[in-house]
Structures are given as structure tokens and as C-alpha cells.
Coordinates of N, CA and C in Angstrom, one line a residue:
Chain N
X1 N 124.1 73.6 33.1 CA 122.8 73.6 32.5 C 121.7 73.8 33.5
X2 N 121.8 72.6 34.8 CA 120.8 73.2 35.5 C 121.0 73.7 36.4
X3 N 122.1 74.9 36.2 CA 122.1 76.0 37.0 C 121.2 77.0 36.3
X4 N 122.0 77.2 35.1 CA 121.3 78.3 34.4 C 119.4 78.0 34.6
X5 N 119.0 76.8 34.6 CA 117.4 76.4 34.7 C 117.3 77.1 35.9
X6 N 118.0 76.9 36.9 CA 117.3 77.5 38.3 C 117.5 79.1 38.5
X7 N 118.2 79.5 37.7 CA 118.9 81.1 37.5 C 117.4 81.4 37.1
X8 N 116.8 81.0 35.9 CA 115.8 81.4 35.1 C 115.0 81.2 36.0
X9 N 114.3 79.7 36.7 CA 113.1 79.8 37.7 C 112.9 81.1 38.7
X10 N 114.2 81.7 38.9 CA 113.9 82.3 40.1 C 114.0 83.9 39.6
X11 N 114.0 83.9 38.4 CA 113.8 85.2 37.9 C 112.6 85.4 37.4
X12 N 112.0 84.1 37.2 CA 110.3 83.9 37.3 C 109.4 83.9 38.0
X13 N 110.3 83.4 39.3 CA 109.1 83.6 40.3 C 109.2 85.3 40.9
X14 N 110.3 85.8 40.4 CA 110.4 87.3 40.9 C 109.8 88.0 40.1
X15 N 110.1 87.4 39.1 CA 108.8 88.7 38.0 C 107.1 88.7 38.6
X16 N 107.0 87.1 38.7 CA 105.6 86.9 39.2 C 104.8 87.4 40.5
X17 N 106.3 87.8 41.4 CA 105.9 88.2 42.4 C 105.7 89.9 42.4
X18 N 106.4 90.5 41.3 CA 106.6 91.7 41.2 C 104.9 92.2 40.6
X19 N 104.3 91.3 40.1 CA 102.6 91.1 40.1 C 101.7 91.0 40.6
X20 N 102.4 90.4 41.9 CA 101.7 90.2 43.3 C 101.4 91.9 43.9
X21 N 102.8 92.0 43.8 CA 103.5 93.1 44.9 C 102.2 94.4 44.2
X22 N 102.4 94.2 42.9 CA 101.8 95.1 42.0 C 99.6 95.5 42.5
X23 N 99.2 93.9 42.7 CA 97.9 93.5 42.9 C 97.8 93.5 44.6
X24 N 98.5 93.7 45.3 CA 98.9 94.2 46.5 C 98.5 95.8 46.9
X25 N 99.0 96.2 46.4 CA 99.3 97.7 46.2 C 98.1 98.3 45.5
X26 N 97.7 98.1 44.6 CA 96.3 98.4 43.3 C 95.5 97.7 43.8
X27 N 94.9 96.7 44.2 CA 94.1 95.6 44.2 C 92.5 96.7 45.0
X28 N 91.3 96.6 44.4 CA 90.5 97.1 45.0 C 89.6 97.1 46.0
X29 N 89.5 95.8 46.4 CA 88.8 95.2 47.7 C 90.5 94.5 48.9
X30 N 89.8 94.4 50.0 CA 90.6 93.8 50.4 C 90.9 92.4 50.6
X31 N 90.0 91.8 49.7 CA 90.1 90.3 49.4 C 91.6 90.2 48.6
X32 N 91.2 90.9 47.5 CA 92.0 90.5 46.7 C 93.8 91.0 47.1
X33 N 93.9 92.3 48.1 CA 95.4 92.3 48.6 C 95.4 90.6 49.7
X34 N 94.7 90.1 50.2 CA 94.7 89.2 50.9 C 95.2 87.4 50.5
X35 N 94.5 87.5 49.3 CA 94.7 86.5 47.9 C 96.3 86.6 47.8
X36 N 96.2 88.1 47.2 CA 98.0 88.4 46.7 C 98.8 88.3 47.6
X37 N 99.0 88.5 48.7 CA 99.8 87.9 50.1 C 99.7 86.8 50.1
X38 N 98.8 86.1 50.0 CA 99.2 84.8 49.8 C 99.6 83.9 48.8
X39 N 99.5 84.5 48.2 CA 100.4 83.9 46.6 C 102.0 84.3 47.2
X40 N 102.3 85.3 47.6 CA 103.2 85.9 47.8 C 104.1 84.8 48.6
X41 N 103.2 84.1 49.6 CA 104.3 83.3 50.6 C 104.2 82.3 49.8
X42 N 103.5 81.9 48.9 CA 103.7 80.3 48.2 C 105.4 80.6 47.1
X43 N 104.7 82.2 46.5 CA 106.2 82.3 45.4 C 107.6 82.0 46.6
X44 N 107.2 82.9 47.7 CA 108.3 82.8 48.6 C 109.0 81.1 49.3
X45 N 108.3 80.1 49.3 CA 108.4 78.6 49.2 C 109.3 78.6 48.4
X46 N 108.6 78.8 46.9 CA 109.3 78.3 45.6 C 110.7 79.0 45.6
X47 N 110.8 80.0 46.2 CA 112.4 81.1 46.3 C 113.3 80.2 46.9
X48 N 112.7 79.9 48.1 CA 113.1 79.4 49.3 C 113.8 78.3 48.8
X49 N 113.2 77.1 48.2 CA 113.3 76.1 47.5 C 114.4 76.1 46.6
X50 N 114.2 77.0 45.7 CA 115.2 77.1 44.3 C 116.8 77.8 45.6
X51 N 116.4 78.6 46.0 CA 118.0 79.5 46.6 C 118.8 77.8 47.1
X52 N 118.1 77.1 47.9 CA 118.4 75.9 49.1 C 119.2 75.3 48.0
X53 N 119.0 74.7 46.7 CA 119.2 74.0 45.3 C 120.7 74.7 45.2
X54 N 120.6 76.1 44.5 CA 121.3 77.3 44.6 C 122.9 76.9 45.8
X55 N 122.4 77.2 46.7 CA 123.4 76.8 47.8 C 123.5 75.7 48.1
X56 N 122.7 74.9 47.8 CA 123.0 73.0 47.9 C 123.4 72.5 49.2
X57 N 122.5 73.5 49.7 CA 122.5 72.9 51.6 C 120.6 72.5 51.9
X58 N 120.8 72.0 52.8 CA 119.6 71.5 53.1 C 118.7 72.1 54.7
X59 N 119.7 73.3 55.0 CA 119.1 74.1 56.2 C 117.9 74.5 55.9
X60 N 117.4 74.8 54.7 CA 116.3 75.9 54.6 C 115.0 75.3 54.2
X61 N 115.4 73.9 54.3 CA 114.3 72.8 54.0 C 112.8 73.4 54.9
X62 N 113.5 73.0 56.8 CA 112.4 73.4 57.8 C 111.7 75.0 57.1
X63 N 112.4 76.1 56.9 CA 111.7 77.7 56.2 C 110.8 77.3 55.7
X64 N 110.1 76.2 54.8 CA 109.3 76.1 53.8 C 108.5 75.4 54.1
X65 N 108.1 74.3 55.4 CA 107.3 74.1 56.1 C 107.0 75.4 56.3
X66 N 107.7 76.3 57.3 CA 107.2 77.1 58.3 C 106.7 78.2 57.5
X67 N 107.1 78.7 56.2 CA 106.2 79.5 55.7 C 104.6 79.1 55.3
X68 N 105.0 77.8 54.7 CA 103.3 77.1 54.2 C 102.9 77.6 55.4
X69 N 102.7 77.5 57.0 CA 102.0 76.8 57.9 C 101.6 78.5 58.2
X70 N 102.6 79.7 58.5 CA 102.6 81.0 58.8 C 101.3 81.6 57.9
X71 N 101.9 81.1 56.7 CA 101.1 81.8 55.7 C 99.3 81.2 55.5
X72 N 99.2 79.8 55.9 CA 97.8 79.2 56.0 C 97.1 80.1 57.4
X73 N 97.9 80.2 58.6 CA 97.3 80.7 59.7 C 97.1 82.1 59.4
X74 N 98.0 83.1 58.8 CA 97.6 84.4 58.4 C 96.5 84.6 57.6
X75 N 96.5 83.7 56.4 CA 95.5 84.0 55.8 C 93.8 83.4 56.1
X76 N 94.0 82.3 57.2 CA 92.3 82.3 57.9 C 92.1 83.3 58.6
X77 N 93.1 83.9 59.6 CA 92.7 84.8 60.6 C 92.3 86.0 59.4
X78 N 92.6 86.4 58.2 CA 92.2 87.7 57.4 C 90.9 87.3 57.3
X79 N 90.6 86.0 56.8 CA 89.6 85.4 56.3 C 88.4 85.8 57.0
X80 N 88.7 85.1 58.7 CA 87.9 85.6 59.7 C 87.5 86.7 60.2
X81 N 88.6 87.3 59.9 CA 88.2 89.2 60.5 C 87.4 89.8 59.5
X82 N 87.7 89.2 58.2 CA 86.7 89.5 57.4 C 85.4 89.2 57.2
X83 N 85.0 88.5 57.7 CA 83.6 87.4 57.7 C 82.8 87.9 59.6
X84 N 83.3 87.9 60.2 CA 82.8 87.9 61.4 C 83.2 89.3 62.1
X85 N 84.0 90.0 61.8 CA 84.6 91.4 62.9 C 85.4 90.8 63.4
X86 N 85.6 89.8 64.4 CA 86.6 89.6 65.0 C 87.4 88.1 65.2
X87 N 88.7 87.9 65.2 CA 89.9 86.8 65.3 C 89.2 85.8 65.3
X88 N 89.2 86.2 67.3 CA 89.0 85.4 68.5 C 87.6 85.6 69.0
X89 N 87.0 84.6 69.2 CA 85.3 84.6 69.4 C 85.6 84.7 71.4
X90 N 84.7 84.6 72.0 CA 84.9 84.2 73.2 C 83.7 83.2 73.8
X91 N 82.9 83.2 72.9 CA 81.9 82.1 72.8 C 81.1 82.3 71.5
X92 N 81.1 80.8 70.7 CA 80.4 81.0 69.8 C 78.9 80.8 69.8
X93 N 78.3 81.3 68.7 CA 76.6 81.4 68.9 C 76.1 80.4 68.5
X94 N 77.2 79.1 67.7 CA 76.2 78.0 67.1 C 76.9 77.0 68.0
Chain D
X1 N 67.7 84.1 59.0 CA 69.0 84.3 58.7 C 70.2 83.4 58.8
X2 N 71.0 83.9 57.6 CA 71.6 82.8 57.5 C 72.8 82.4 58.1
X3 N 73.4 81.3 59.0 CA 74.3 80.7 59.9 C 75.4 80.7 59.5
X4 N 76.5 81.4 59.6 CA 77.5 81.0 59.4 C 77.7 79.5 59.7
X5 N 78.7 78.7 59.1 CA 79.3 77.7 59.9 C 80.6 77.1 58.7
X6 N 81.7 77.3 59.5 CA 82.7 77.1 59.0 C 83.0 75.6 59.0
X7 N 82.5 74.8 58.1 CA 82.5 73.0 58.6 C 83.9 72.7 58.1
X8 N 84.2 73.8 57.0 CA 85.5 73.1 56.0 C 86.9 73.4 56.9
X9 N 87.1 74.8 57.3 CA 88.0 75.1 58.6 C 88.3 73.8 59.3
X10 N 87.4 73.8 60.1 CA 86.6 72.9 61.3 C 87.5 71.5 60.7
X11 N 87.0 70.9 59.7 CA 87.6 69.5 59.2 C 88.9 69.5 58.5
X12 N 89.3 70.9 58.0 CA 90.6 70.9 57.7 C 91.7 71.3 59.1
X13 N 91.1 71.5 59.7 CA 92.3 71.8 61.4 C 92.3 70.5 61.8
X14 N 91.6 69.6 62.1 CA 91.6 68.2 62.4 C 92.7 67.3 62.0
X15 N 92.9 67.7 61.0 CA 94.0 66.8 60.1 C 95.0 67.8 60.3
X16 N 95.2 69.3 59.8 CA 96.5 70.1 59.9 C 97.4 70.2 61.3
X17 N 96.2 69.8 62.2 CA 97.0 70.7 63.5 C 97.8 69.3 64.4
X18 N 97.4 68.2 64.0 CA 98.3 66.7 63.9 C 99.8 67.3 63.7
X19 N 99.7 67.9 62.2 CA 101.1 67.8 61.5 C 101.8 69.2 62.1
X20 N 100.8 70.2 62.3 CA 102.1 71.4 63.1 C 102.7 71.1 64.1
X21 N 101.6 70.6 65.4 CA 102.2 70.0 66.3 C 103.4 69.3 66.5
X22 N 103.2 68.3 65.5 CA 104.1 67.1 65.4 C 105.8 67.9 64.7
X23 N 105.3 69.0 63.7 CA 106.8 69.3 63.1 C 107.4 70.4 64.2
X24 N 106.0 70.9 65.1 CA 106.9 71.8 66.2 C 107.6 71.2 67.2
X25 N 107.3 69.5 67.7 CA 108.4 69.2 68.3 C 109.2 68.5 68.2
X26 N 109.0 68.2 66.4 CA 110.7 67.5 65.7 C 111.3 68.8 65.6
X27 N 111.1 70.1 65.4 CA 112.2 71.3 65.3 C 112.3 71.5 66.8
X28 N 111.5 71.3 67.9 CA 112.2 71.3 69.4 C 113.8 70.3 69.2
X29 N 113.4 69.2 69.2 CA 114.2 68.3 69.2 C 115.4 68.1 68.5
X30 N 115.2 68.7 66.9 CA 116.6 68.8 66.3 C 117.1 69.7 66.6
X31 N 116.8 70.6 67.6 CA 117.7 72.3 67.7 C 118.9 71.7 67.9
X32 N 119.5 70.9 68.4 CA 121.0 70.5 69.0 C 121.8 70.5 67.3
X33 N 121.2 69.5 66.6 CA 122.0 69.5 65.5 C 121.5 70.1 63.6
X34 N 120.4 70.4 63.8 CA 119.7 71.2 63.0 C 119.1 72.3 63.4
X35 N 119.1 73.5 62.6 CA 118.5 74.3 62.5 C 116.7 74.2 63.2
X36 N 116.7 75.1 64.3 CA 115.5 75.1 64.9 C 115.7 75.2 66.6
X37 N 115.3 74.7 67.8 CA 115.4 75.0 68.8 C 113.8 74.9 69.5
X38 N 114.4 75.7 70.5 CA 113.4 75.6 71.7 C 112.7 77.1 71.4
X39 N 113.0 78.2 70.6 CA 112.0 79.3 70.3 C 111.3 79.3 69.4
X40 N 112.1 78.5 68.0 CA 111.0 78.1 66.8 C 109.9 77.2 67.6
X41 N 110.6 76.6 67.9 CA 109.5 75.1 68.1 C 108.2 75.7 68.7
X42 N 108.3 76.4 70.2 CA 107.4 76.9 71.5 C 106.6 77.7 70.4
X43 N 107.1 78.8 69.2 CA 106.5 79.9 68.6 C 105.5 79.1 67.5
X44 N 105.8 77.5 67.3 CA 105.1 77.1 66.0 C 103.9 76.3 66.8
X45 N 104.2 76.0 68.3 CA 103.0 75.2 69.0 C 101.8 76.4 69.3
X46 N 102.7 77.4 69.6 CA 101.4 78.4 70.2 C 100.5 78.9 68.8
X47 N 101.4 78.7 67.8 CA 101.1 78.9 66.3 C 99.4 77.5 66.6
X48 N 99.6 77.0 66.8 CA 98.6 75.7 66.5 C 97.5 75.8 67.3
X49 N 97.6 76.4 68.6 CA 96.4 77.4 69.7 C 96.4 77.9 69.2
X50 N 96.9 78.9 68.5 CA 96.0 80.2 68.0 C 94.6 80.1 66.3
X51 N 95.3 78.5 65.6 CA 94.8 78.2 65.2 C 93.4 77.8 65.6
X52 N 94.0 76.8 66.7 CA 92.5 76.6 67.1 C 91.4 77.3 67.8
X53 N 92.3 78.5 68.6 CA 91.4 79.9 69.0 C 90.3 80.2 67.8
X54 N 91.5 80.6 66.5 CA 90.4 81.3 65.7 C 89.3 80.3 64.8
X55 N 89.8 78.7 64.1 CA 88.7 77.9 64.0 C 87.7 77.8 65.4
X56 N 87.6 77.7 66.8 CA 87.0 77.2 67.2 C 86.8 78.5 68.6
X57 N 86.3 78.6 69.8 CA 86.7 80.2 70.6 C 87.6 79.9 71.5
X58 N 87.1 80.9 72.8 CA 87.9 80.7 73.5 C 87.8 79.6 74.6
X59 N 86.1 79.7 75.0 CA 85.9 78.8 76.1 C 86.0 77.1 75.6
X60 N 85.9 77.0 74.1 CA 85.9 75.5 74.2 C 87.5 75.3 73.7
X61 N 88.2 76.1 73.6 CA 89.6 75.6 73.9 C 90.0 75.7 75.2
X62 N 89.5 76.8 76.0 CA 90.3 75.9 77.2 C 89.3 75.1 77.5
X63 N 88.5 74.6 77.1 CA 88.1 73.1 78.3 C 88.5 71.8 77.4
X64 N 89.1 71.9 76.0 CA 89.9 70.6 76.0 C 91.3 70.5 76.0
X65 N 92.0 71.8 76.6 CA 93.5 72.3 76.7 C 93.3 72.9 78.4
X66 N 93.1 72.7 79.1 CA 93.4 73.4 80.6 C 94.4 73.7 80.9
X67 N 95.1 74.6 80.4 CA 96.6 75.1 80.6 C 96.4 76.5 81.0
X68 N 97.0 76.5 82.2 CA 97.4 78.1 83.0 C 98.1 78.5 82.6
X69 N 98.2 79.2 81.3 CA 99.8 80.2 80.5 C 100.4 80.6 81.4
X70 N 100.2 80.9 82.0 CA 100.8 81.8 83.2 C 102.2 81.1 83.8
X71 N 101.0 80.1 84.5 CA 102.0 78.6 85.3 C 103.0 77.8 84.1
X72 N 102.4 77.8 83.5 CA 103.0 77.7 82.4 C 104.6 78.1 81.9
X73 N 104.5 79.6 82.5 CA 105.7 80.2 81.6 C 106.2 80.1 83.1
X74 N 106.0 79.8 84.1 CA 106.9 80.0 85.8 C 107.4 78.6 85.5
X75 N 106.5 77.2 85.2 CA 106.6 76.1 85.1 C 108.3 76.0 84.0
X76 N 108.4 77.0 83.0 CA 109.8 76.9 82.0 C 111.0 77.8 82.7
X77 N 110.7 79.0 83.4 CA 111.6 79.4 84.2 C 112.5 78.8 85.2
X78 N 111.1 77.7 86.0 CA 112.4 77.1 87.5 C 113.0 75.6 85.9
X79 N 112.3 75.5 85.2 CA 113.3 74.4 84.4 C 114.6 74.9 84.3
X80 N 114.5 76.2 83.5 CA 115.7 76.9 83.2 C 116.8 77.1 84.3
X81 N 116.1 77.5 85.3 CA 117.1 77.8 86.4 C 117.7 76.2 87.1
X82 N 116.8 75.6 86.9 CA 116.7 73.9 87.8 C 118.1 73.7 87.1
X83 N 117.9 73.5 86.0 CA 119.4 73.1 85.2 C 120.1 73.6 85.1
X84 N 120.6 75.4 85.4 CA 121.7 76.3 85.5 C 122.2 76.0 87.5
X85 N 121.2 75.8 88.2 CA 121.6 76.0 89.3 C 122.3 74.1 90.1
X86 N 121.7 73.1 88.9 CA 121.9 71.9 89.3 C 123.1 71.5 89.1
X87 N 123.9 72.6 88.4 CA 125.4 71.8 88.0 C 126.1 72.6 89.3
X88 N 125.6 73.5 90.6 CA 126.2 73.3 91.5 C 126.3 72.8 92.3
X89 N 125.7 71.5 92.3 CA 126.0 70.6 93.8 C 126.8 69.6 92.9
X90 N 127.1 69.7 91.5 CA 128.5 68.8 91.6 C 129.9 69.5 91.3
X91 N 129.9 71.1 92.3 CA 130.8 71.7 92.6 C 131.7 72.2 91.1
X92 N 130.9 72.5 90.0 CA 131.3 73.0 88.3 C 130.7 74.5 88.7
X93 N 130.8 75.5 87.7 CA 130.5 76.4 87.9 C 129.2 76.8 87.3
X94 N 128.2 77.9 87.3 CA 127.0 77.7 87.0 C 126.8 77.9 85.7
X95 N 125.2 77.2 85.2 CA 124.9 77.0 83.9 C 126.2 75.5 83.0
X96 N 126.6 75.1 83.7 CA 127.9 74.2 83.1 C 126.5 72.8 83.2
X97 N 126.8 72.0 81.6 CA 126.1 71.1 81.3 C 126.5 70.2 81.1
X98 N 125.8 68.9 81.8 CA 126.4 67.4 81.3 C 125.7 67.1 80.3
X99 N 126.5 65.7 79.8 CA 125.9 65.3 78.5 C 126.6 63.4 78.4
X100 N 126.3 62.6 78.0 CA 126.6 61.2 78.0 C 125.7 60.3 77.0
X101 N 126.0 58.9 76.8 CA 125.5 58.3 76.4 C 125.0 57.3 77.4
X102 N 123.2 57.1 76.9 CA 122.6 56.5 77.7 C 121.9 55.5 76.7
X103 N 122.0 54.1 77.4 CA 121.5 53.1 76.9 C 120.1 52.7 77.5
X104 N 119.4 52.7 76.4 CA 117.8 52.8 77.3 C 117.3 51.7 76.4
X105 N 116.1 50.6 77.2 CA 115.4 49.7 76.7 C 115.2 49.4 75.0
X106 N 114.2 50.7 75.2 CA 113.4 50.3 73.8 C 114.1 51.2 72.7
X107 N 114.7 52.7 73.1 CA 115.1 53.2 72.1 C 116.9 53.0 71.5
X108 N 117.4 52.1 72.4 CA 118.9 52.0 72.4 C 119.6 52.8 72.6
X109 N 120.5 53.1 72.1 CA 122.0 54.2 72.7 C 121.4 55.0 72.7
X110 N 121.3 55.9 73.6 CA 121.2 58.1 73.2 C 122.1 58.9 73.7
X111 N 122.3 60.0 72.6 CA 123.4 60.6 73.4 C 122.7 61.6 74.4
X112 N 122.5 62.3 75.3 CA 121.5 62.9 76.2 C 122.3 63.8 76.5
X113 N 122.0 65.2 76.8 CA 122.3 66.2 77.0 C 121.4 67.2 78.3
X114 N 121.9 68.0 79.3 CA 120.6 68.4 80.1 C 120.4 70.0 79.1
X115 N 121.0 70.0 78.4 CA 120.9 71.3 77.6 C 119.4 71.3 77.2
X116 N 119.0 70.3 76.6 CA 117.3 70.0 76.5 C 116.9 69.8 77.1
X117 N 117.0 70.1 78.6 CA 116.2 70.4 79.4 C 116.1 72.1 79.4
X118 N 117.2 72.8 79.5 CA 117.2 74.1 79.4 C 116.5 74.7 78.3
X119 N 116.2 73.6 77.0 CA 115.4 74.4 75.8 C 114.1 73.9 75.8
X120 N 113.6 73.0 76.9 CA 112.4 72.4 77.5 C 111.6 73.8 78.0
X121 N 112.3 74.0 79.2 CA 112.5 75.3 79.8 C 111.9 76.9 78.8
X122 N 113.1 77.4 77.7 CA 112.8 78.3 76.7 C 111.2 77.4 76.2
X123 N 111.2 76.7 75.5 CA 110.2 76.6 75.0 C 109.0 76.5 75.7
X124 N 108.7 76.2 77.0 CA 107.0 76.8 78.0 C 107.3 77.7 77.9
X125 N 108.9 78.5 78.1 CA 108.2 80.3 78.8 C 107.9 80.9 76.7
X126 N 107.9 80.4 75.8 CA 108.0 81.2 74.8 C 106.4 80.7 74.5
X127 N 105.5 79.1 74.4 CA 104.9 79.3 74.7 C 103.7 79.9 75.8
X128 N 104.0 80.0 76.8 CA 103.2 80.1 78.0 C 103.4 82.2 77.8
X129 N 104.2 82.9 77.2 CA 104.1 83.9 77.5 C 103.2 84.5 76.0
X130 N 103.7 83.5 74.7 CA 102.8 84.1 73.5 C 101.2 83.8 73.6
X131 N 101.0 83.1 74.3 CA 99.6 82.5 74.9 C 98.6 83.3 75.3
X132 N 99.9 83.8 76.7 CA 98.9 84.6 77.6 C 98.5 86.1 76.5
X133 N 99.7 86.7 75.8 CA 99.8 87.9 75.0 C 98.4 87.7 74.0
X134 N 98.2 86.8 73.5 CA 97.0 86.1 72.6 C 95.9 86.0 73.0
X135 N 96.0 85.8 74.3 CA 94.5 85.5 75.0 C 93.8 86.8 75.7
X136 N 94.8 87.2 76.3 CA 94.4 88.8 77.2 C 94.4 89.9 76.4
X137 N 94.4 89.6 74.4 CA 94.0 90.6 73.9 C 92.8 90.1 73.4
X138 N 92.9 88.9 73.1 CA 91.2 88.2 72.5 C 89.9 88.2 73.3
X139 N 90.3 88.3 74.8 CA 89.4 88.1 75.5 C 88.5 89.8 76.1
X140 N 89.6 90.7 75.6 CA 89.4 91.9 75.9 C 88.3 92.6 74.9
X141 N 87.1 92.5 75.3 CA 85.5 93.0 74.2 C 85.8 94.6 74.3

């Protein structure tokens, strides 16, 4: 029974992502592909998560820190490049 | 005109970059028997400078980090070599590592390995080389 439950979660989060991938691709500003990347690494957590369950080992625990943390730093640096022109300042003005 | 000022960044790195730190050198340290090592770990610390590069710049990270990436990555090399070359003066052949149990004060039994010293080693040259790669493009106007 709660195989089949996790069979289903993860054909859910793949459909969901296949919406991502979709709003990625179409999406009209670059905010919004930037949004959908990041939704992308959170569905990819919950993959991460359900497969680990799946295989019933607990290696892939650390992946899912390290995506959260990948995916938080990717998406300020877009944030910043978008807001300012660049990353890395080399002195700030305020 | 109006100021940027990122206060929420700024107050959310205060708290986050505690916890990267800290999980980059529990995956240094589990590499022996868990999943992780000395190139996750070095790649997830430089992860946490680059954080603070882009919340905050360049010049006021290095004045509360004064670290010579450079020296830095020479500083993980003679490690590396120090422990490949140190199992020759007890006549083993090179790169050959000891390992024992050491009974120490406060933390009790350990089993100790010089192998972590050699992932001591990897991990300055992986941060000290992603550092410099990070900086000598950020700094370049």
C-alpha cells in the first residue's frame, strides 16, 4: 500500500515538474523562468526524498540539504543580477 | 532616488550561513563513513563565501575573512604531500596511512586516521582554488 502511495507521489511531482519545465521554456519575463527553476529544485528535494523511501537507504538524505542550499544561492545570485547588473559588487554605495 | 537595500538577504544570511558552514564540515568529517568527503564539504564552504560575496561585496568580506586563496590552496597541497611523504621515515612505502585508537580527555575513545589529514589537505586546495576562480572574475570591471 505504501509503496503504491509513493509510486503515485512521484508521478506527481513529475507531472508537476513537467509544468515547471513547460513555464521554463514559455515563461515570458525572466523572473518567471527563474521562479520555475526554483520550484524545479524544491520538486527535485521531494524526488530526492520519495526515491531515498523507494530504495530505503538513507545515503541521499545529505542531496537534499545540498540541493535546498544550491538552489537558495542560485536563485539570489539571479535575483541580484537582476536587480543590480552584477553578482559581485567590489564596493558597495550604501 | 530610491536606495536599494537588501535588509532581508542581509538578516536571512546571518542565520543561514551558521547552518551551511556547520553541515559543510559535518560532510567534511563523515566522508570516512558516510557519503560526503573533503570535495563536497571544501565546495559547500566556498558555497557560503560566495554567499556572502553576493549579499555583502568584496572589500568587506575580505576584511572580516583575511584569507589568501592562493596560500591557501599551497597551505592544502604541502598537507597533502606532508601525509603522503610522512609515512616515509617509518620506512612503509609512500602515501601508506596510519590509523589507531586514541583516548583523548574530553572526547573519549577516537578512532583517528591521518587519511583526514590528507582530506584536510583536498578540502583548502578545493576551497582556496574555487575562491580564487570566484574572485578574479568578480573583481575583473
Amino acid at each position: 500500500m505504501i509503496e503504491f502511495i509513493i509510486r503515485l507521489a512521484l508521478l506527481f511531482c513529475s507531472i508537476s515538474m513537467l509544468g515547471l519545465i513547460y513555464r521554463v521554456i514559455k515563461g515570458p519575463s525572466v523572473a518567471d523562468r527563474v521562479i520555475a527553476l526554483d520550484a524545479i529544485g524544491v520538486n527535485l528535494v521531494a524526488i530526492t526524498a520519495l526515491i531515498s523511501i523507494v530504495l530505503s537507504s538513507h545515503a541521499f538524505l545529505e542531496i537534499i540539504l545540498l540541493i535546498g542550499i544550491l538552489a537558495f544561492i542560485g536563485t539570489v545570485a539571479f535575483a541580484k543580477y537582476l536587480e543590480k547588473g552584477v553578482i559581485i559588487e567590489r564596493e558597495r554605495n550604501h | 532616488m530610491r536606495r536599494t537595500n537588501n535588509i532581508i538577504l542581509e538578516t536571512a544570511i546571518k542565520v543561514l550561513l551558521f547552518f551551511i558552514v556547520l553541515y559543510s564540515v559535518y560532510i567534511f568529517t563523515a566522508g570516512h563513513y558516510y557519503p560526503g568527503g573533503g570535495f563536497i564539504g571544501g565546495l559547500m564552504t566556498a558555497g557560503a563565501i560566495v554567499l556572502l560575496l553576493i549579499t555583502y561585496d568584496i572589500k568587506t568580506v575580505e576584511e572580516f575573512l583575511p584569507v589568501n586563496y592562493r596560500i591557501l590552496t599551497a597551505i592544502g597541497l604541502l598537507f597533502a604531500i606532508g601525509t603522503s611523504a610522512g609515512s616515509l621515515l617509518f620506512d612503509v612505502p609512500f602515501l601508506t596511512h596510519a590509523f589507531g585508537d586514541v583516548q583523548l580527555p574530553i572526547l573519549g575513545e577516537l578512532s583517528l586516521h591521518t587519511a583526514t589529514l590528507f582530506d584536510l589537505g583536498v578540502y583548502f586546495v578545493v576551497v582556496g582554488v574555487t575562491m580564487t576562480i570566484i574572485q578574479t572574475i568578480g573583481e575583473d570591471e
